[in-house]
Short mmCIF file of C-alpha atoms and ligand atoms in Angstrom, two decimals:
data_model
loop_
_atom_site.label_atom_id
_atom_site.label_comp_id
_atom_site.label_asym_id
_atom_site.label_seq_id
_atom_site.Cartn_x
_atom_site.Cartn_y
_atom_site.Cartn_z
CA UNK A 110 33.92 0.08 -23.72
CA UNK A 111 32.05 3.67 -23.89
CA UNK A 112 30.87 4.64 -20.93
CA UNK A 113 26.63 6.07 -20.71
CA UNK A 114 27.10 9.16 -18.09
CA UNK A 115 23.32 10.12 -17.72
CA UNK A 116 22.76 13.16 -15.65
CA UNK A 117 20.03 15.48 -14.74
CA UNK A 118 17.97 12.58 -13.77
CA UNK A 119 14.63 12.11 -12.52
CA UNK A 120 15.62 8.70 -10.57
CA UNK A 121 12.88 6.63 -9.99
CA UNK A 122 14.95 3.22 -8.93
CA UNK A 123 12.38 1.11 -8.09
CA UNK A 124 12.21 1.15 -4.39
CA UNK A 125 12.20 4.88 -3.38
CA UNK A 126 10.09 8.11 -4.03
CA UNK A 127 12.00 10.15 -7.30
CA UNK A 128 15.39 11.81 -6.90
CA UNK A 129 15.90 15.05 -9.29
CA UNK A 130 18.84 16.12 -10.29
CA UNK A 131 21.08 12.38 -9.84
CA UNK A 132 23.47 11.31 -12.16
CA UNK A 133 24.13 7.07 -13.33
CA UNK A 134 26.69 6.34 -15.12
CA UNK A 135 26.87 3.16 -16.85
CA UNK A 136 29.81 1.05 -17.72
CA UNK A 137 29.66 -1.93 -19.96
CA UNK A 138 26.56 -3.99 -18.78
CA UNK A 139 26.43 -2.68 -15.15
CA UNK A 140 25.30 0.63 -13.31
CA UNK A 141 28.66 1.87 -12.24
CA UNK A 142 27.96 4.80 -10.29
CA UNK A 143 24.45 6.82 -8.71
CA UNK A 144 25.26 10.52 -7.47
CA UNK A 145 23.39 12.82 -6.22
CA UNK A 146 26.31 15.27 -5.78
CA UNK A 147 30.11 15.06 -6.38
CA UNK A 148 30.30 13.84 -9.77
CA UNK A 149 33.16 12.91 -11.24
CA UNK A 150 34.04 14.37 -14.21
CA UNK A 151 33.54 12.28 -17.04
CA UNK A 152 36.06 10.89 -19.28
CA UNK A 153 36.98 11.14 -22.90
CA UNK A 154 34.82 8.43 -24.67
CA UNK A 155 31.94 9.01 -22.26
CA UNK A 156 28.67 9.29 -23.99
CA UNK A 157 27.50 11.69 -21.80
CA UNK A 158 23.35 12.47 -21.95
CA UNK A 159 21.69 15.40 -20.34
CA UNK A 160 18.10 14.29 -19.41
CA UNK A 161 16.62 17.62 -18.08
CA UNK A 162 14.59 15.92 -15.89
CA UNK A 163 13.39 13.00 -17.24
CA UNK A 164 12.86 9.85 -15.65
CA UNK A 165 15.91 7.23 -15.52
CA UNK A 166 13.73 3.71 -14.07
CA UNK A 167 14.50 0.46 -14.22
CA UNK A 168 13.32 -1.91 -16.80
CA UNK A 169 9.73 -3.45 -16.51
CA UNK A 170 9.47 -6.78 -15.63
CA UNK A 171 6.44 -8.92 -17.10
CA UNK A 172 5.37 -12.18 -15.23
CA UNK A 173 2.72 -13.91 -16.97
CA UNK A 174 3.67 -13.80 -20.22
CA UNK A 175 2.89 -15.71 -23.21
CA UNK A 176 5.28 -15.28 -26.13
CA UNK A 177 2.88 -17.45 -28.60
CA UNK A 178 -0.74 -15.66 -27.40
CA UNK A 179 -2.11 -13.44 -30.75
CA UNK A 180 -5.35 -12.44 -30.80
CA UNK A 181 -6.63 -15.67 -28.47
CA UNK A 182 -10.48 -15.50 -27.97
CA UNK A 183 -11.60 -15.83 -24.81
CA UNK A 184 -12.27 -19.22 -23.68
CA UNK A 185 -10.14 -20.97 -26.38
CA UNK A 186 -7.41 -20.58 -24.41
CA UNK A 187 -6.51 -24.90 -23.34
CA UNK A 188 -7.26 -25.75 -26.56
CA UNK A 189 -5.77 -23.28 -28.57
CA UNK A 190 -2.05 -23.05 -30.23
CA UNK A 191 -3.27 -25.78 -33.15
CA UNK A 192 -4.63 -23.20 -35.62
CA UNK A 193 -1.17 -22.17 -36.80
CA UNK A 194 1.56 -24.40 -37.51
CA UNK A 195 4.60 -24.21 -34.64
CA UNK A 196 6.76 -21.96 -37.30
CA UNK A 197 4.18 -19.78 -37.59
CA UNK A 198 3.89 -19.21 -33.73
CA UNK A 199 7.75 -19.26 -33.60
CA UNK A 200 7.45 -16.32 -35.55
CA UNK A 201 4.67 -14.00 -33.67
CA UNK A 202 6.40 -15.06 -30.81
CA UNK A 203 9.81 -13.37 -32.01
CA UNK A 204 7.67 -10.42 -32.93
CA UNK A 205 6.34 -10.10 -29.51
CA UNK A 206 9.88 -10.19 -28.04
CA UNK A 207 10.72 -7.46 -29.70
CA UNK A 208 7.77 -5.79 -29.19
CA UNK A 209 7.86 -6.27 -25.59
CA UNK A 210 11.40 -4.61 -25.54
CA UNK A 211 10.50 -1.72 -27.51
CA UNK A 212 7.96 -0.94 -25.00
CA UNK A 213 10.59 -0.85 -21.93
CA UNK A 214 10.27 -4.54 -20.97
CA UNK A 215 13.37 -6.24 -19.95
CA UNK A 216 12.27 -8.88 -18.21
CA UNK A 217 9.69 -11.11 -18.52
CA UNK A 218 8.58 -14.92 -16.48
CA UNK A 219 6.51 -16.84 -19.46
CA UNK A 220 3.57 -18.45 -18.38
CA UNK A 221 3.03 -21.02 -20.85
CA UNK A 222 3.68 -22.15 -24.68
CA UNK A 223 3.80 -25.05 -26.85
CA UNK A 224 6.25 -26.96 -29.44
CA UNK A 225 9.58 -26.11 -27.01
CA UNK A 226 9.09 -22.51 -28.82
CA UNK A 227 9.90 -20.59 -25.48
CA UNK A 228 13.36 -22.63 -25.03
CA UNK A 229 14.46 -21.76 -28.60
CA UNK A 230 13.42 -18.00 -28.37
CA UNK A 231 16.13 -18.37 -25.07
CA UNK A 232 18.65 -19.99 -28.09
CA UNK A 233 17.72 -16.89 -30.35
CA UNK A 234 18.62 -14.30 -27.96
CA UNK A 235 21.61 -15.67 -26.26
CA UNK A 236 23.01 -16.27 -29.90
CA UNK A 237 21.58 -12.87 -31.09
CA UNK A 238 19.25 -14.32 -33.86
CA UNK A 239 16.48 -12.26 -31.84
CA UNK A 240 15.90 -9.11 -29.64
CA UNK A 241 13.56 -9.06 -26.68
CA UNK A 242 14.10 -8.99 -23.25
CA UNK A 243 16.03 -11.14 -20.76
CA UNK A 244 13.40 -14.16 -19.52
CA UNK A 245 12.50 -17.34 -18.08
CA UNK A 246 10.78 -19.90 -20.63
CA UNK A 247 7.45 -21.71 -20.20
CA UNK A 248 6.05 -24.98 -20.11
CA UNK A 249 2.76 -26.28 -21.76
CA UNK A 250 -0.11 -25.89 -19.53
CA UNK A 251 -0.21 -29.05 -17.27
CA UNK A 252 -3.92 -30.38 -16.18
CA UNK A 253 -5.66 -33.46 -14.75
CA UNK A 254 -7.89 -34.76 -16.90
CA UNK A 255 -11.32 -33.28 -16.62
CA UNK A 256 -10.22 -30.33 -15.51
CA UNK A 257 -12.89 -27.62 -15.86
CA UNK A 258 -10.36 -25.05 -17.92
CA UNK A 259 -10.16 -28.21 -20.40
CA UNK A 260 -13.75 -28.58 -20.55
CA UNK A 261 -14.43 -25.02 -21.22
CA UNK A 262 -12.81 -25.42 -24.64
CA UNK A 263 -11.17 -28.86 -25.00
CA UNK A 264 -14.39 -30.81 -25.72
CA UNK A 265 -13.61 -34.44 -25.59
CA UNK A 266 -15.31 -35.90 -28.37
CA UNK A 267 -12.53 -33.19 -30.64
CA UNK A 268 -10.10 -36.21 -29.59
CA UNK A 269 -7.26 -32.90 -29.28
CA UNK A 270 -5.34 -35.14 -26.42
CA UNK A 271 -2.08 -33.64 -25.96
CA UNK A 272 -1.78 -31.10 -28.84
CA UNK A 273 -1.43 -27.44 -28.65
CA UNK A 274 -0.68 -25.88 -25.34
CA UNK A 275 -2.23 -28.54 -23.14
CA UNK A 276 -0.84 -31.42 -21.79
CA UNK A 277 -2.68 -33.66 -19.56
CA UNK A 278 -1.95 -36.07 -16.69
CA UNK A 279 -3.24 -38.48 -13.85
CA UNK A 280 -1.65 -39.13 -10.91
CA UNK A 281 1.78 -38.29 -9.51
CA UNK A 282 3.96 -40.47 -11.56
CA UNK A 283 2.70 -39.06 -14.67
CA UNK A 284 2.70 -35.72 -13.65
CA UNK A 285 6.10 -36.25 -12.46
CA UNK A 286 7.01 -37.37 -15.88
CA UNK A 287 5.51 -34.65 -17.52
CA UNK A 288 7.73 -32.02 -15.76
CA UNK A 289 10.60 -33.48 -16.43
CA UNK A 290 9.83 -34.25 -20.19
CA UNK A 291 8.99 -29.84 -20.13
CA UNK A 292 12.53 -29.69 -18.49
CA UNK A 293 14.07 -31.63 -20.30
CA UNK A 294 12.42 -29.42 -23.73
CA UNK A 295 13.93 -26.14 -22.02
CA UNK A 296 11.18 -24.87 -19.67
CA UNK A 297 12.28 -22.73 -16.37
CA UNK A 298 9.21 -22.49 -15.47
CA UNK A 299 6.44 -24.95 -15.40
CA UNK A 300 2.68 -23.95 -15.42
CA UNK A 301 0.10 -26.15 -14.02
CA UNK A 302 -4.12 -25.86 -13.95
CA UNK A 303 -4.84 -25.58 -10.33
CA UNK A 304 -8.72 -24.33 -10.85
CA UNK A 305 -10.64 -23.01 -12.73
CA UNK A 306 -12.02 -19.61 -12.92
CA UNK A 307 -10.50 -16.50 -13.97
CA UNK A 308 -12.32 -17.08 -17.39
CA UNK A 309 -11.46 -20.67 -17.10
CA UNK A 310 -15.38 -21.45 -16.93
CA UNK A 311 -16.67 -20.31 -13.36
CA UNK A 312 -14.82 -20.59 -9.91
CA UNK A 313 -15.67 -23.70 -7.81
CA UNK A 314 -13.95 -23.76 -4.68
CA UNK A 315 -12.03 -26.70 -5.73
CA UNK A 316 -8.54 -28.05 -6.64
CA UNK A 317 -8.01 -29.54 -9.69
CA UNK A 318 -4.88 -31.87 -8.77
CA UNK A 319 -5.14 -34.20 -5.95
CA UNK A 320 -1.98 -33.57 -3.25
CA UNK A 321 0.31 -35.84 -4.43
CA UNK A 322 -0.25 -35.27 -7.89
CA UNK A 323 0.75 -31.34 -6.57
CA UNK A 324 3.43 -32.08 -4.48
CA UNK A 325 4.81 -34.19 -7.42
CA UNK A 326 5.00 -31.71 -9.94
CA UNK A 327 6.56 -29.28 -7.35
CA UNK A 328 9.50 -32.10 -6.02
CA UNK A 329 9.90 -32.55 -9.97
CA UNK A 330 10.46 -29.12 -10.77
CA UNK A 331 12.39 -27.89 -7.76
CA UNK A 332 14.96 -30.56 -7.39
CA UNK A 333 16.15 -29.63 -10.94
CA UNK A 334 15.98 -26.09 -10.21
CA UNK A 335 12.57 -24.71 -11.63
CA UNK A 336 10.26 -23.23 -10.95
CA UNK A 337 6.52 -23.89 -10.97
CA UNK A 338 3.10 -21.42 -11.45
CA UNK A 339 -0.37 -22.31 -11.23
CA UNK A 340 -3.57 -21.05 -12.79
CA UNK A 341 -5.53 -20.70 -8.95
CA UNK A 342 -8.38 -18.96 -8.67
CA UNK A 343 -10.19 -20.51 -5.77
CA UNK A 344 -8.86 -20.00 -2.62
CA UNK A 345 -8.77 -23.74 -1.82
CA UNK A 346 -6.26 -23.76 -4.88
CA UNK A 347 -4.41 -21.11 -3.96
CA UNK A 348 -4.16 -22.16 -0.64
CA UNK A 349 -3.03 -26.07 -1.82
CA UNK A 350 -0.24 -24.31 -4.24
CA UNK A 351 1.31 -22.36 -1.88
CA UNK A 352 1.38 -24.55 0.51
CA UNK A 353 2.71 -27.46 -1.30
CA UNK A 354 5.55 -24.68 -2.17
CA UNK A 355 4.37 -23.51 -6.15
CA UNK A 356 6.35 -20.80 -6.81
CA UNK A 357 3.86 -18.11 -8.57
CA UNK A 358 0.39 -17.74 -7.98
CA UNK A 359 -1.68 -16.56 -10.97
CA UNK A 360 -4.58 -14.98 -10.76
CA UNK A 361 -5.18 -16.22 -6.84
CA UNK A 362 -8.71 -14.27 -7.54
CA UNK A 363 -10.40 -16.07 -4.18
CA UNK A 364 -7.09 -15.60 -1.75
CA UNK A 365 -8.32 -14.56 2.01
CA UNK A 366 -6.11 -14.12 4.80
CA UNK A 367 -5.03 -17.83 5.58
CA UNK A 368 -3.88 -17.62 1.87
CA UNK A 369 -1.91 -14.28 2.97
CA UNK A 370 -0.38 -16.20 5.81
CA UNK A 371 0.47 -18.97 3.54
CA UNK A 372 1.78 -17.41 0.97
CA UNK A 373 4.03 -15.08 2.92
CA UNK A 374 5.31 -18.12 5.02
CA UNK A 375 6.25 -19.78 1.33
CA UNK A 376 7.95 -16.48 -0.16
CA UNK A 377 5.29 -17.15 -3.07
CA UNK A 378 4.34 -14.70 -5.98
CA UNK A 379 1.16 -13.51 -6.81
CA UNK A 380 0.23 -12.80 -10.55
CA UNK A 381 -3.17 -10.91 -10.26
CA UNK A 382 -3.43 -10.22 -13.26
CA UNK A 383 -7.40 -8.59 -13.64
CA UNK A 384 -6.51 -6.04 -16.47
CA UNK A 385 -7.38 -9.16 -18.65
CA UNK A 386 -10.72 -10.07 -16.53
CA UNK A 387 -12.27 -6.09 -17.42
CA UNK A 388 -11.56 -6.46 -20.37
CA UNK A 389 -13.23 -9.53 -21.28
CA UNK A 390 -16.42 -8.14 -18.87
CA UNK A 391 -16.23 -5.21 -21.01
CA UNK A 392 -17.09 -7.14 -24.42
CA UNK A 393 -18.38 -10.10 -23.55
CA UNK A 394 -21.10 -8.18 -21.03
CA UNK A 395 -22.41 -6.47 -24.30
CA UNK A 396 -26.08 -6.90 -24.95
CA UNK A 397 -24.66 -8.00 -29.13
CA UNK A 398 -22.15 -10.94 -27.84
CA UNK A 399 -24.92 -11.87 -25.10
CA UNK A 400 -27.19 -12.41 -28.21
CA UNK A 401 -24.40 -14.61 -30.15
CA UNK A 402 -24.24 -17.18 -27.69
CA UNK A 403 -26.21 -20.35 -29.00
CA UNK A 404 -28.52 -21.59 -26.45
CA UNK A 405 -26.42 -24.69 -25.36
CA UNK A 406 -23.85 -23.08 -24.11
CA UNK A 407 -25.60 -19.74 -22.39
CA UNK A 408 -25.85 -21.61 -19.20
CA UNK A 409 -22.36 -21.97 -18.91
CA UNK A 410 -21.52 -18.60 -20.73
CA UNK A 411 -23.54 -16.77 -17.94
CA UNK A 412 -22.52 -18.59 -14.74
CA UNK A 413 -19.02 -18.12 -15.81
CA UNK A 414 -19.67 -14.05 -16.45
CA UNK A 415 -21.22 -14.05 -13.50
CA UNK A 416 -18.02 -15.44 -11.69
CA UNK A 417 -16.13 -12.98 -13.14
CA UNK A 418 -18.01 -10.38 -12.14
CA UNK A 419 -18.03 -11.21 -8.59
CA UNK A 420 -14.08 -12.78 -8.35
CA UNK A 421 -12.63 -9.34 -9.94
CA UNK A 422 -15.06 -7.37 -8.00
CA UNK A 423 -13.70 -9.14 -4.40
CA UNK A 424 -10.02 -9.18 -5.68
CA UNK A 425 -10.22 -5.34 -6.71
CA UNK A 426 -11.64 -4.62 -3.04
CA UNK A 427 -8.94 -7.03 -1.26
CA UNK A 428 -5.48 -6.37 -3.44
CA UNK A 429 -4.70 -2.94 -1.24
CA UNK A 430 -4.64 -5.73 1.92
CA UNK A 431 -2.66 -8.20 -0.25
CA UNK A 432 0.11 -4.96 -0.64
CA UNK A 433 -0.18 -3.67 2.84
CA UNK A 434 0.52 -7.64 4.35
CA UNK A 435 3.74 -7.59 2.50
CA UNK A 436 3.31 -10.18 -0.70
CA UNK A 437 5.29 -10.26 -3.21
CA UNK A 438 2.31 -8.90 -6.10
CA UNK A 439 4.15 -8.63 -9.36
CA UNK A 440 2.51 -7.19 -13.01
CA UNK A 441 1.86 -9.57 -16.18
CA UNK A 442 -1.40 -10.49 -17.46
CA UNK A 443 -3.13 -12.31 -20.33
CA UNK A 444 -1.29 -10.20 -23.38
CA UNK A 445 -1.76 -11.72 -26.74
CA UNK A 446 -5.63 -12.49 -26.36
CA UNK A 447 -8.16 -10.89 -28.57
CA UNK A 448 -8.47 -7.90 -25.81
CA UNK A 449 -5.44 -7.60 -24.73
CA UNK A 450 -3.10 -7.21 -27.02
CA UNK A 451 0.68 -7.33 -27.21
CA UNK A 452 2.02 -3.53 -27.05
CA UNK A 453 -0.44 -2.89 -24.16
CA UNK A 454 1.84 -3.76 -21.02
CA UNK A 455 1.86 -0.29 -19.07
CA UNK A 456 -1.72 -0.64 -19.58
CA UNK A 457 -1.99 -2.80 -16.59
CA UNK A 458 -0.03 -0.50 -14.16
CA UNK A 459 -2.18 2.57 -15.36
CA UNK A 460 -4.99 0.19 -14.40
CA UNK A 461 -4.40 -1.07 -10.95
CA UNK A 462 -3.60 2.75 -9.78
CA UNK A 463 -6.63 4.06 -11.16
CA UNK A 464 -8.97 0.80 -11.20
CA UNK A 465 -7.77 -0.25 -8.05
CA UNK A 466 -6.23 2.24 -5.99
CA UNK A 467 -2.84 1.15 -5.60
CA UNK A 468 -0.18 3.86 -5.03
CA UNK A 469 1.60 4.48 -8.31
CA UNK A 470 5.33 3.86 -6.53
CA UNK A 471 3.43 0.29 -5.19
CA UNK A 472 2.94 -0.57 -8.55
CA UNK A 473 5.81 -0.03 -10.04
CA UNK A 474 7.42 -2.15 -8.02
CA UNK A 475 5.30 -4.73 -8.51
CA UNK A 476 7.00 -3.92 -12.41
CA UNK A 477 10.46 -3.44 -11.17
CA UNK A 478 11.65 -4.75 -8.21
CA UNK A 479 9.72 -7.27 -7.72
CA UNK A 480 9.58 -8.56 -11.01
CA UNK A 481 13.30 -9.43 -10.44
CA UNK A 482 12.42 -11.07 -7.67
CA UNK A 483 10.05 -13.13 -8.66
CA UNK A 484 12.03 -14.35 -11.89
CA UNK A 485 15.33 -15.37 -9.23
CA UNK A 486 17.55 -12.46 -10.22
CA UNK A 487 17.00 -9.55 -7.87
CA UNK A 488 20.70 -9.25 -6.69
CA UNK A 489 21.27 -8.03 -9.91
CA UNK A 490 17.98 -6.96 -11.73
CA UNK A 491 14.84 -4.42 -10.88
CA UNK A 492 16.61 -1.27 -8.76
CA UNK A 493 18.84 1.18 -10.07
CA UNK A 494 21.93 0.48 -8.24
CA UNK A 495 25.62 0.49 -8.02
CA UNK A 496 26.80 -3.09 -9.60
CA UNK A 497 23.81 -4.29 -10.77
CA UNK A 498 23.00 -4.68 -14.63
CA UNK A 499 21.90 -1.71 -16.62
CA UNK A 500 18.84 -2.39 -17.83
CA UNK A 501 17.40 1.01 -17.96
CA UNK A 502 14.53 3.62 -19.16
CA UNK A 503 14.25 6.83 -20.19
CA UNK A 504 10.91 8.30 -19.98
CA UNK A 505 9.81 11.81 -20.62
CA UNK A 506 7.56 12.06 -17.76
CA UNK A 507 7.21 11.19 -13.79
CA UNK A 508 5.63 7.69 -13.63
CA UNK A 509 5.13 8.02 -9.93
CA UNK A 510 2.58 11.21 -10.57
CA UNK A 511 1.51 10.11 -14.15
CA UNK A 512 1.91 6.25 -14.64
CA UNK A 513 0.15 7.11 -17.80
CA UNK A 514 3.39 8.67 -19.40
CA UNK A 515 4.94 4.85 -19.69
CA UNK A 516 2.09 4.18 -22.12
CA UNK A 517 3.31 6.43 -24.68
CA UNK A 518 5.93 4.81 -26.98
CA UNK A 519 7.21 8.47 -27.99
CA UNK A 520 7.51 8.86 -24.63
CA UNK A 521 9.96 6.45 -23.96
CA UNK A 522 13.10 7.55 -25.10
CA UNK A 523 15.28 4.59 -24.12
CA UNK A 524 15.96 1.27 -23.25
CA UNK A 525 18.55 0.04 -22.10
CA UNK A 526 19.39 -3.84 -21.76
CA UNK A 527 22.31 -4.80 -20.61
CA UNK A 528 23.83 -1.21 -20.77
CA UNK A 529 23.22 -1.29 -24.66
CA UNK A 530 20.28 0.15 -26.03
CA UNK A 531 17.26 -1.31 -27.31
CA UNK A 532 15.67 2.33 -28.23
CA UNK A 533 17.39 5.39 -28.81
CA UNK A 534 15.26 8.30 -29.16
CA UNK A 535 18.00 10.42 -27.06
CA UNK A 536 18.14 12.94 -29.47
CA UNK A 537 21.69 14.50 -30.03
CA UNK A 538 20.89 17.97 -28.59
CA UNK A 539 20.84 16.05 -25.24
CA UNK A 540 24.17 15.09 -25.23
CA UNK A 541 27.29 17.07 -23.91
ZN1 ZN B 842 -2.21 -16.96 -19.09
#
């Protein structure tokens, strides 16, 4: 098999501040050699690229991912996935595969979808139907009845029951049941409501399972070798999850220092995910949607604004001392709703440098390295190194002093999966 020799390299691998001037060569799927000096020559065959400087990274990893979200209104969220048929989401989910690849990402941990679509999308790439990138399928989104994210949008008397993305359950032998009926339909990773908030109506300081009902859908899961995630936005939730052992945390918009201590004691994931939460402050703050909303519902409508407001606010403030206590903070948010839509993935790391303040090299890891983590596979997956698989960018630009450039789609000038590639925009006159 022809082997990639990429030199002149910007390396940003993931871990460690940019090396200029390295060369990777690539054989077959896997990163066969780094150098900084003493390259060996390279052989006849060798496809052998000249990057002048620009950036060689890792793949991006996205963690909360919904292959069926497109153009989801805010609030619609439990009770949505009925308005098409589940062909037609089959097939925007395919597109967004692909679309997610062509914008560098190669991994990406689903966070919930109906019909068994994610497990066949899993069938379409290994059997090469599909492109996208390498991932983890979802589960519907489990919830006790009454829970407040079903009440938001799931209004009883619309007798949905368990249609769409929403399955519900009470008590720990039908939860149990219902993780391993998702298992048993090809999820990796089942998705549970913990709270609500995080547009899920506004954040009590509540949790929506009772224990056992918790520690049941996390015994169910792990003792077949899933994983689980929870929507937890109140720190009692997030608090309950990772203690009872759930694997990712989304959203965790109320965590506090017990929840640090928790969560680092559990080797849990955090999915902040906010990029989603200004953007829906951004349009649904406006003076013309304020005046839309029938008088019924404004109650509701402004309490759960209101939450938003002040959850993203304390979250933006207390992320840098979620980094700095060493949790595992990964990137994937909310893509496929009305504001956010697919395409849009840098977005998010552009946003928590200059939204948040995170250090550009923090973040992407949170895209990288940690991503791989999070998903199971970082022994082989998220650095650029020596034996593990090539899945690879080329971007023409420094992401650790402009994590702008990775927004660009001209920009990026390859991807590699699995040392093929995805997008070649290498152009000739780079090659030897
Ligand atoms: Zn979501």
């Amino acid at each position: 098999m022809t082997r990639i020799v990429f030199r002149n390299a910007n390396l940003v691998d993931g871990e460690n501040p940019a090396r200029p001037g390295v060369t990777v060569i690539v054989d077959g799927e896997r990163i066969d050699g780094v150098y900084d000096r003493a390259v060996p020559e390279p052989g006849p065959g060798d496809r052998v690229i000249d990057l002048a400087g620009r950036t060689l990274m890792p793949g991006l990893f996205s963690c909360h991912f919904h292959t069926t979200f497109h153009e989801l209104a805010p609030g619609e969220a439990p009770a949505l996935q009925i308005l098409h048929s589940p062909a037609t989401y089959t097939l925007l989910a395919a597109r967004n595969l692909r679309t997610a690849l062509e914008c560098g990402v190669t991994g990406i941990v689903c966070s919930s979808a109906p019909y068994g679509i994610d497990a066949a999308l899993k069938q379409g790439l290994g059997e090469g139907w599909i492109t996208g990138p390498r991932m983890l399928g979802g589960s519907h989104e489990l919830m006790a009845t009454n829970d407040i994210a079903a009440g938001v949008s799931r209004n009883y008397w619309l007798g949905l029951g368990n249609q769409g993305l929403v399955r519900t359950a009470d008590g720990a032998d039908a939860f149990r049941s219902l993780v391993r009926e998702e298992i048993r339909d090809g999820a990796d990773v089942v998705k549970i409501s913990a709270s609500g908030g995080h547009n899920a109506g506004p954040t009590e300081d509540l949790v929506n399972l009772m224990p056992d009902e918790l520690e049941a859908v996390v015994d169910a899961a792990h003792s077949r070798g899933r994983l689980v995630r929870a929507h937890a936005a109140s720190r009692a939730a997030v608090l309950a999850c990772a203690k009872t052992g759930v694997d990712l945390i989304d959203h965790a918009d109320r965590m506090d220092e017990e929840c640090i201590e928790v969560i680092l004691e559990k080797d849990a994931t955090v999915v902040p995910s906010l990029l989603y939460i200004l953007r829906v402050l951004d349009f649904m703050g406006g003076d013309q949607i304020q005046a839309m909303v029938s008088p019924g519902v404004r109650p509701m409508f402004e309490k759960t604004l209101q939450s938003m407001r002040e959850d993203s606010a304390y979250l933006t403030d207390f992320l840098p001392r979620v980094e700095e206590a060493g949790v595992r903070i990964v990137c994937g948010d909310d893509f496929g709703t009305t504001f956010l839509p697919h395409g849009e993935y840098a977005q998010e790391l552009e946003f928590y440098v200059k939204h948040v303040g995170m250090a550009p090299i923090d973040v992407v890891r949170w895209a990288t390295r940690n991503g791989a983590q999070a998903m199971g596979r970082g022994d082989d997956l998220g650095t650029v190194e020596v034996g593990k698989l090539a899945d690879l960018l080329v971007v023409d630009g420094d992401p650790l002093t402009d994590i702008g450039c990775l927004q660009d789609r001209e920009r990026l000038h390859g991807v590699i999966l699995g040392g093929e590639f995805a997008v070649d925009r290498l152009s000739r006159s780079s090659e030897a």
